[in-house]
XYZ file of C-alpha atoms in Angstrom:
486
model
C 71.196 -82.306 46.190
C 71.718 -81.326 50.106
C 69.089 -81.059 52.581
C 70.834 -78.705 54.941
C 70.086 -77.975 58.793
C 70.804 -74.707 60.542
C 74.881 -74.430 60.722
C 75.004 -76.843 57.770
C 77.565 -75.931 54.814
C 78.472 -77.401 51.582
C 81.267 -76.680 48.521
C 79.639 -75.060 45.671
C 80.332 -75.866 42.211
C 82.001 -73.548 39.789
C 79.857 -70.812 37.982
C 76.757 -69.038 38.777
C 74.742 -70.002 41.257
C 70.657 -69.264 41.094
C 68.691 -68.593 44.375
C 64.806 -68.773 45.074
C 62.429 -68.859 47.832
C 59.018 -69.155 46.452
C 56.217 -67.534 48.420
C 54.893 -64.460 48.807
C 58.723 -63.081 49.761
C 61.086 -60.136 48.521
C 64.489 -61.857 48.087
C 67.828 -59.378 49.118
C 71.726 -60.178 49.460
C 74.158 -58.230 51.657
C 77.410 -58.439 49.928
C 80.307 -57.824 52.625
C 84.219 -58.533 53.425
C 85.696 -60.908 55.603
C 84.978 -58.428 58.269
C 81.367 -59.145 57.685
C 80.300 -55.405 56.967
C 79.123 -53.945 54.103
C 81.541 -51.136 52.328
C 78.784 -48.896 50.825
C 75.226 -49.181 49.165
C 76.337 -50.899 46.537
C 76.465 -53.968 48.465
C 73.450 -53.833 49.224
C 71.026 -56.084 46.134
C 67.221 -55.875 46.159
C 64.398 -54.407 44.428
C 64.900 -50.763 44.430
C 68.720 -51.912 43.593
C 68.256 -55.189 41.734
C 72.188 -55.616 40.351
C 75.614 -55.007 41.671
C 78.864 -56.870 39.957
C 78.775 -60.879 40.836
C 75.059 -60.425 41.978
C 71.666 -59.843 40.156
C 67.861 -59.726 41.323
C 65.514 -60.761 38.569
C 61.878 -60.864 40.106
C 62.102 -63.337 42.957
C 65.070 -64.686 41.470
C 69.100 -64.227 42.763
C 71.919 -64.830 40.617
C 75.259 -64.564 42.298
C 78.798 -65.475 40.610
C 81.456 -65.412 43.211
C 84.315 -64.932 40.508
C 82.502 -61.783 39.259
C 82.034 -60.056 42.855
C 83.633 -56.421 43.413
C 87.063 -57.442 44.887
C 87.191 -58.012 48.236
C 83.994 -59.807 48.723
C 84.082 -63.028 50.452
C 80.201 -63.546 51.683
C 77.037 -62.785 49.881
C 74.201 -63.360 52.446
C 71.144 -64.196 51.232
C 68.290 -62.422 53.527
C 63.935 -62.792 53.145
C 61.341 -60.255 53.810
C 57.807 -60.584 53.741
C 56.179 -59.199 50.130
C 53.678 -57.243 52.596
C 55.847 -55.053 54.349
C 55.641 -55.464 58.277
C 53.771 -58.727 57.974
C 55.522 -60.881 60.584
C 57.148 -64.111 58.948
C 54.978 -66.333 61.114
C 51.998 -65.893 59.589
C 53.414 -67.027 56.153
C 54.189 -70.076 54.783
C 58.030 -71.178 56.188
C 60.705 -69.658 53.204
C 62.147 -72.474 52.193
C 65.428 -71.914 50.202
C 66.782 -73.789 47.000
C 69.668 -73.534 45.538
C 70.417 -74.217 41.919
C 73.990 -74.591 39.543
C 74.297 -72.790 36.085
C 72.842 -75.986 34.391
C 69.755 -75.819 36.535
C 70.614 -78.874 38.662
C 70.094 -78.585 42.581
C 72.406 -78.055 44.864
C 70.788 -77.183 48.208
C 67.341 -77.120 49.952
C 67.079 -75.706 53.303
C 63.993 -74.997 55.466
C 64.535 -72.933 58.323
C 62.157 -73.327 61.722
C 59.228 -71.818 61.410
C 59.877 -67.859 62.254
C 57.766 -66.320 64.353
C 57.969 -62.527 65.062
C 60.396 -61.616 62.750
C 60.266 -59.423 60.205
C 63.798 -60.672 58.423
C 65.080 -63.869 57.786
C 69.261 -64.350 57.153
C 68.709 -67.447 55.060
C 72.017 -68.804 54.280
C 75.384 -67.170 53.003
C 77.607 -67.920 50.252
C 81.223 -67.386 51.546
C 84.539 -68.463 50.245
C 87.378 -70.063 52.588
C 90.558 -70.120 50.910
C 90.396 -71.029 47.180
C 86.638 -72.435 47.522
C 83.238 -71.423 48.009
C 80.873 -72.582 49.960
C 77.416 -72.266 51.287
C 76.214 -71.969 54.841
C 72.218 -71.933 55.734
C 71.202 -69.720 58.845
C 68.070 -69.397 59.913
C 68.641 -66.460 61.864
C 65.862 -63.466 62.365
C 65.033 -60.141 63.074
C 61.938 -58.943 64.918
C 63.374 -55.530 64.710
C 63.538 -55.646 60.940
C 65.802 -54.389 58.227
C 67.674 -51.916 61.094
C 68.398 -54.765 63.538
C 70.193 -56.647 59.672
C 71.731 -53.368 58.902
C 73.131 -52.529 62.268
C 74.818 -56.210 62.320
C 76.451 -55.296 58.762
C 78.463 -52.155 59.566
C 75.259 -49.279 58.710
C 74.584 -46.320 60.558
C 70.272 -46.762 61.140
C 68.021 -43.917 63.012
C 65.526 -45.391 64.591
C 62.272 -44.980 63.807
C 61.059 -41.689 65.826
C 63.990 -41.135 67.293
C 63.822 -37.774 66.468
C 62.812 -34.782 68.369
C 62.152 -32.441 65.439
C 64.884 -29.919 67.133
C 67.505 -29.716 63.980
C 68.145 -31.283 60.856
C 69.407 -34.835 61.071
C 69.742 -37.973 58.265
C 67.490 -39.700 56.941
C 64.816 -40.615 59.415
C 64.534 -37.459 61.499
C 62.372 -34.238 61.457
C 63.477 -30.766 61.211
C 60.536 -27.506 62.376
C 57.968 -27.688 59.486
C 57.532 -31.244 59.017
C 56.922 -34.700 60.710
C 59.696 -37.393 60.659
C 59.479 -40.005 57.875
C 61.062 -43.349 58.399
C 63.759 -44.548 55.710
C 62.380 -47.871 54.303
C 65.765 -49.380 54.143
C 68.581 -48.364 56.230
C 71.165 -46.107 54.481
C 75.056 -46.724 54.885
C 77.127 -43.238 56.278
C 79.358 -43.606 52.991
C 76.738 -41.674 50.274
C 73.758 -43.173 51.080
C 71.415 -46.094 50.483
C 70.669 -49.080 48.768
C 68.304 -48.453 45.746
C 65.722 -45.758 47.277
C 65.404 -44.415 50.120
C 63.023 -41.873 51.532
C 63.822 -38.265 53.308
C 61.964 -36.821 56.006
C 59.789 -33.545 55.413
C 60.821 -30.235 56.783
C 61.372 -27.156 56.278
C 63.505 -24.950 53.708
C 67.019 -24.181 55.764
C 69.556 -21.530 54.568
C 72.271 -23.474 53.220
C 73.493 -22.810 49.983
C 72.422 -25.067 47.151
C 73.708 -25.300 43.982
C 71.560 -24.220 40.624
C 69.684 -26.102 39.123
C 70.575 -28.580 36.429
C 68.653 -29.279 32.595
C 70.076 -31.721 30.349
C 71.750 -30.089 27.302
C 70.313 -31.525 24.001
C 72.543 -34.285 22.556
C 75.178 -33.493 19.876
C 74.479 -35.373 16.627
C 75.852 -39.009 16.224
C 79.345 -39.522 14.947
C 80.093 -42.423 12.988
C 76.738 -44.117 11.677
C 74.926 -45.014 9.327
C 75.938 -47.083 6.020
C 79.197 -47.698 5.781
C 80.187 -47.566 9.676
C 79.400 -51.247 9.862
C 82.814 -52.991 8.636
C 81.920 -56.697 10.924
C 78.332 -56.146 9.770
C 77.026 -56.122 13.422
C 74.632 -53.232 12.446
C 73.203 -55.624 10.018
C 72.329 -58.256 12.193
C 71.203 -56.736 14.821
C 68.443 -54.232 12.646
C 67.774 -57.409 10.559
C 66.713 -59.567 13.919
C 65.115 -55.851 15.660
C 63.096 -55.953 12.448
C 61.694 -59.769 12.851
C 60.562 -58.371 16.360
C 58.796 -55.472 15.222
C 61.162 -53.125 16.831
C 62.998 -49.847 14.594
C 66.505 -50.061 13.108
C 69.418 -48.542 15.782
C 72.240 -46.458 14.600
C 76.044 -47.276 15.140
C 77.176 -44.393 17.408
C 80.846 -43.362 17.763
C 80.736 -42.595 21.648
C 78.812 -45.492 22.400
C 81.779 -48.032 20.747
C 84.375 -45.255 21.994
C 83.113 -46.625 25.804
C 82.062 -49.568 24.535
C 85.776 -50.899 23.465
C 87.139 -48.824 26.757
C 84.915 -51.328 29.236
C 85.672 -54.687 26.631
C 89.395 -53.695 27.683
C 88.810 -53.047 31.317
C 87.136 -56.395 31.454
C 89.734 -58.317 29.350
C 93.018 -56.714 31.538
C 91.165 -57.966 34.729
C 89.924 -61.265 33.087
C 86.228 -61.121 34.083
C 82.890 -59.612 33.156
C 81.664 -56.775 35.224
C 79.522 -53.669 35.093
C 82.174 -51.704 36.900
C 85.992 -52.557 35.037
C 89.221 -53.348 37.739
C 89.605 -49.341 37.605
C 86.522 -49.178 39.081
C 84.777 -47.299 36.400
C 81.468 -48.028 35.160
C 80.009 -49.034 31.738
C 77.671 -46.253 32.966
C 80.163 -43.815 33.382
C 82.132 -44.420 30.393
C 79.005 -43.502 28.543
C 78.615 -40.467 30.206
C 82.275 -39.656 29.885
C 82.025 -40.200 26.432
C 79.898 -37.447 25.698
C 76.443 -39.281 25.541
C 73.511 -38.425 27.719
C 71.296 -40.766 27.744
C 67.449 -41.535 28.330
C 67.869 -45.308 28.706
C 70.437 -47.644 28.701
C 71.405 -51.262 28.027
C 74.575 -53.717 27.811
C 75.691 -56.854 26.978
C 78.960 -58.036 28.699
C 79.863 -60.743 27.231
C 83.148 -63.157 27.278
C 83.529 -66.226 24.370
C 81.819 -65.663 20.742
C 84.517 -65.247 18.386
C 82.564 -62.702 15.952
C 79.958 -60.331 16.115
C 77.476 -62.888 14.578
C 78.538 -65.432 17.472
C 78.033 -62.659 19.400
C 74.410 -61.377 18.187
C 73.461 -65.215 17.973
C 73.950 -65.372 21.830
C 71.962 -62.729 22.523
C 69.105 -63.980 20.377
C 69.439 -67.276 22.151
C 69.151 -65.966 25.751
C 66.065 -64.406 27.374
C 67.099 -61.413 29.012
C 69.633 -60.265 26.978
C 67.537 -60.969 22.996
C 64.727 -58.541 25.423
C 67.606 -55.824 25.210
C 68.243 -56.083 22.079
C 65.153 -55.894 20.535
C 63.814 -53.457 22.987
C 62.322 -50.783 20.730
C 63.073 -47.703 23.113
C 66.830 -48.034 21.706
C 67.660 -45.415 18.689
C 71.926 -46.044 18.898
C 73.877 -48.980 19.863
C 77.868 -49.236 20.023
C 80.365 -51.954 20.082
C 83.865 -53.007 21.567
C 86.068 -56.143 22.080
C 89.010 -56.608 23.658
C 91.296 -59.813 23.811
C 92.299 -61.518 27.336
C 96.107 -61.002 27.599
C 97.161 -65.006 28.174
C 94.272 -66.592 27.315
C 93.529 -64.866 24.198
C 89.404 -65.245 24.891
C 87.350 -61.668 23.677
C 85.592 -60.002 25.952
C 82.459 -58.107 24.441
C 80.561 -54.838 25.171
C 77.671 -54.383 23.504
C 75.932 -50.948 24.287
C 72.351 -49.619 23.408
C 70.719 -46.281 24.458
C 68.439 -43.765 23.558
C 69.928 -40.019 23.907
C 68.529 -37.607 26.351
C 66.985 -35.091 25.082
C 64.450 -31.863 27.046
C 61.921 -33.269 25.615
C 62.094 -37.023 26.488
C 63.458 -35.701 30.232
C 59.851 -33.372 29.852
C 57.561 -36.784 29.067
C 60.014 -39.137 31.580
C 58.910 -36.652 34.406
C 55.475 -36.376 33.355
C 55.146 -40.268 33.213
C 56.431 -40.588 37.349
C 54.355 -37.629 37.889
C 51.155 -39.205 36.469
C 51.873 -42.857 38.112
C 52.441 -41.140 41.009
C 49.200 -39.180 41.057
C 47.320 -42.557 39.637
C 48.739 -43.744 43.899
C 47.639 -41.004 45.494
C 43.900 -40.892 43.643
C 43.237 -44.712 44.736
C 44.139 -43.814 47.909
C 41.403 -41.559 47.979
C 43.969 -38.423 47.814
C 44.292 -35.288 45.355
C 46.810 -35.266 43.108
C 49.864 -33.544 43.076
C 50.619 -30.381 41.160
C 53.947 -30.130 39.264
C 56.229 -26.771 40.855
C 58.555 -25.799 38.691
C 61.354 -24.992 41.554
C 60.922 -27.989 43.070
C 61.693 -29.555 39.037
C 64.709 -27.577 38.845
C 65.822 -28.676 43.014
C 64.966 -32.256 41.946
C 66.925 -32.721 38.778
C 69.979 -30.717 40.205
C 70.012 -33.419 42.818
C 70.182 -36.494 40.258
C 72.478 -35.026 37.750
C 75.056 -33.707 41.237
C 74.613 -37.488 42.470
C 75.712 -39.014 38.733
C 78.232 -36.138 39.145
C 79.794 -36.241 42.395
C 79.309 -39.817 42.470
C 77.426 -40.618 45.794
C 74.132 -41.539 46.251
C 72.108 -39.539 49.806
C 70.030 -37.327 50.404
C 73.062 -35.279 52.119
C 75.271 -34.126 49.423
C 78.688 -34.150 49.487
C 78.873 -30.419 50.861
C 76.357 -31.410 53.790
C 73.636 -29.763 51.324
C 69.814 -31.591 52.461
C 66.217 -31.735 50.414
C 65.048 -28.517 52.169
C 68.173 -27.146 50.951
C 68.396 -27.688 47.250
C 64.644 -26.701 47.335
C 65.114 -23.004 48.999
C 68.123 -23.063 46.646
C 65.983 -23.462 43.648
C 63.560 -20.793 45.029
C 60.841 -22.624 46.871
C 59.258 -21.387 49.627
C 57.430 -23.998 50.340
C 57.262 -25.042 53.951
C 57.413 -28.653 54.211
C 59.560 -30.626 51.915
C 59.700 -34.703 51.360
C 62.245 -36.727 48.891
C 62.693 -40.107 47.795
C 65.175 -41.038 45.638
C 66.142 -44.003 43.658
C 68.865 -45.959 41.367
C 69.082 -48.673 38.596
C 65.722 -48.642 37.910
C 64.637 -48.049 33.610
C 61.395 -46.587 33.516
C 58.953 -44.815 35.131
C 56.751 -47.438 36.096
C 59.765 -49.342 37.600
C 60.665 -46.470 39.761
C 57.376 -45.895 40.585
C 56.368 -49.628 41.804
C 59.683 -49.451 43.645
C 58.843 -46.769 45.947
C 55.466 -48.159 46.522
C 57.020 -51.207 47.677
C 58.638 -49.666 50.272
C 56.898 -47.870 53.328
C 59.081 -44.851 53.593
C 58.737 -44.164 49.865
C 55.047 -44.601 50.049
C 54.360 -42.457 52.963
C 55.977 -39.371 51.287
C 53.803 -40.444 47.837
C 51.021 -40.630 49.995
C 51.493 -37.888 52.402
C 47.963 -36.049 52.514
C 49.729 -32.589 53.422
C 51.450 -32.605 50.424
C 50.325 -30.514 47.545
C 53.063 -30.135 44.898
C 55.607 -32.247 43.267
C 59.165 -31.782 41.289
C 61.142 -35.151 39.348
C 64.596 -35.266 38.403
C 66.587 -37.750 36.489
C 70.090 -38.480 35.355
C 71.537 -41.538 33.513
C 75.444 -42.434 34.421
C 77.329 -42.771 37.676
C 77.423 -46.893 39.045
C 73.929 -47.467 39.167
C 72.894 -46.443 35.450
C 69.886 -43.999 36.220
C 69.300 -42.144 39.213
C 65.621 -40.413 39.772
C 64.509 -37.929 42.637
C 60.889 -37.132 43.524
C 60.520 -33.645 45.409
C 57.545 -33.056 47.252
C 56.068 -30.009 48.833
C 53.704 -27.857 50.852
């Protein structure tokens, strides 16, 4: 193992590559070209946006496998943030880094000097230099925060207040109507920001919206149940579901329709990855494939030879045996596709539960009640549901799955106070957050109390009424909207 200093750099070894900083810390990686600037939120990995291809955020924990980046990427840098938002990194323990290889064995420790007024803390990067990849440790901070890091990587930050309230303005501004609402974590120009991000209140303007969007009920599964198992995958997956205590799944024809589309994205490019080398989802091929969906999972997977190789994997890995016994799944689909010269299969493995009204109705009601559960310990009332801000809120998430961007400015220029006169609200003072990635409710919902621009709108005292939205698809997987009001 290295002990690195400040300016210190190594060669990695091959594979994936685990990163920790124990403490009371929120880990978060800036993904970025050789230019050293970010290309959209995507790049952007941390917990309101825990994934992104080559790069994953499990708890405190980053994974990053430089072969599996988006192409283009040649530094990942690894950046720490106090758990407590605004806490200044001097009065916590020093965030010491450490570096592990895909067998667990250490590669790198590196303790920075003690911080003192920052805020953020550029640990180290991972960048690659001709064939080989290496790793660099920093030590460089921020008193300034997360806008001072985002400025430095290419993103367009308002400053907090900068505002005058005289027009309407990006995230982080006021129009008449309401007070200005800081974005938690700076937002790239190109269709948004990473994860969630918070919009200011104000009020309704006169653009036109677009109407609002419900979730059709799912058309009935093609190609399941017995006899639409001919490798016996169904089999062993509702025989292992059923040692866990977890319902049978159904084989579903548009799930293994996108399912063997991605395995052959993945094999023609000759690496795993959420998004294939046409730059299409797994998400979207879902989608595309004529299934809504409530929740999703995958398992990308390159190597076992059959399906039982393949379901023996899962069983024998943490996260990805969790997936497949989760019991929230009802249909599952499969695909494999073989590697051109080196023959090895590449495996997608897809499980989801369909979207129906009435699951959207009990999704919405479940942020809605976590949400009021905030706002009642902070010694608030709770909010009461509008209907038009419902209908504003879920056109927003299914036009962002859509349209494929990710703002609080549409595509068409369209804002929150917007889509919310749109959908008939008179309501003078709007607020929105918005997230993506996240699976449940209470994921979304500890997300945006997590960060201070989400949790002011939750916890805005002026606000009396509330509308959620969600859509599953796009790049991220889900994307959810909270619309607030008064």
């Amino acid at each position: 193992m290295s002990e690195l200093v400040p300016g210190g750099n190594l060669p990695l070894p091959g594979g994936a590559l685990t990163v920790r900083v124990p403490g009371p810390f929120d880990v978060s990686a800036l993904i970025t070209d050789d230019d050293g600037k970010v290309r959209g939120d995507a790049d952007f990995v941390f917990y309101n946006q825990p994934t992104a291809p080559g790069a994953r955020l499990d708890g405190g924990t980053l994974t990053v496998e430089p072969s599996r980046l988006r192409p283009g990427a040649a530094r990942v840098t690894v950046a720490v943030t106090p758990a407590d938002p605004g806490t200044p990194l001097g009065t916590l323990p020093v965030p010491v880094l450490r570096v592990t290889d895909a067998g667990g064995r250490a590669v790198a420790h590196f303790t920075p000097p003690r911080p003192e007024r920052e805020t953020v803390l550029l640990l180290a990067e991972i960048y690659r230099r001709a064939d080989q990849w290496k790793l660099r440790a920093l030590g460089q901070g921020y008193a300034d925060g997360l806008a001072g890091l985002a400025r430095d990587f290419g993103v367009d930050v308002v400053d907090d207040g900068a505002a005058d309230g005289s027009g309407e303005g990006p995230p982080g501004t006021s129009r008449p109507g309401g007070g200005p609402a800081t974005p938690s974590i700076p937002a790239p120009r190109r269709g948004g920001g990473p994860g969630a991000t918070s919009a200011p209140t104000a009020g309704p303007g006169s653009r036109p919206g677009r109407s609002p969007a419900t979730p059709p009920a799912p058309a009935p599964h093609r190609g399941s149940g017995p006899g639409a198992d001919p490798d016996g995958f169904l089999r062993l997956v509702n025989s292992a579901r059923a040692r866990a205590g977890s319902p049978p799944v159904v084989l579903d024809a548009r799930l293994a329709a996108a399912a063997r589309e991605h395995a052959s994205a993945m094999a023609a490019a000759g690496r795993l990855g959420v998004e294939g080398h046409d730059g299409v989802s797994v998400y979207r091929r879902v989608t595309a494939a004529g299934f809504l969906y409530l929740t999703v999972g995958e398992h990308l997977v390159s190597g076992p030879r059959t399906p039982a190789d393949l379901v023996e994997y899962c069983l024998g890995t943490d996260h990805p045996r969790r997936t497949l016994h989760d019991p929230s799944f009802t249909h599952a689909g499969l695909g494999r596709a073989a590697a051109g010269r080196s023959g090895d299969l590449y495996w997608t493995a897809l499980w989801a539960r369909p979207l129906t009204p009435a699951d959207l109705d009990r999704t919405a009601a479940r942020v809605v009640e976590l949400t009021n559960g905030e706002r009642v310990r902070a010694g608030l009332p709770p909010l009461t549901v509008d209907p038009r801000l419902t209908a504003a809120a879920q056109a927003h998430s299914a036009d962002m799955v859509a349209r494929d961007f990710y703002s609080h400015t549409s595509p068409d220029g369209g804002q929150p106070w917007d889509r919310a006169a749109a959908a008939g609200s008179t309501r003078r003072t709007i607020g929105e957050n918005i997230a993506c990635g996240q699976r449940s409710p209470g994921e979304v919902v500890t997300g945006w109390m997590n960060s201070p621009g989400h949790r002011a709108n939750i916890l805005k005292p002026a606000f009396t009424h509330i509308g959620i939205g969600f859509a599953g698809g796009g790049r991220a997987g889900t994307y959810w909207t909270q619309l607030f009001g008064a």
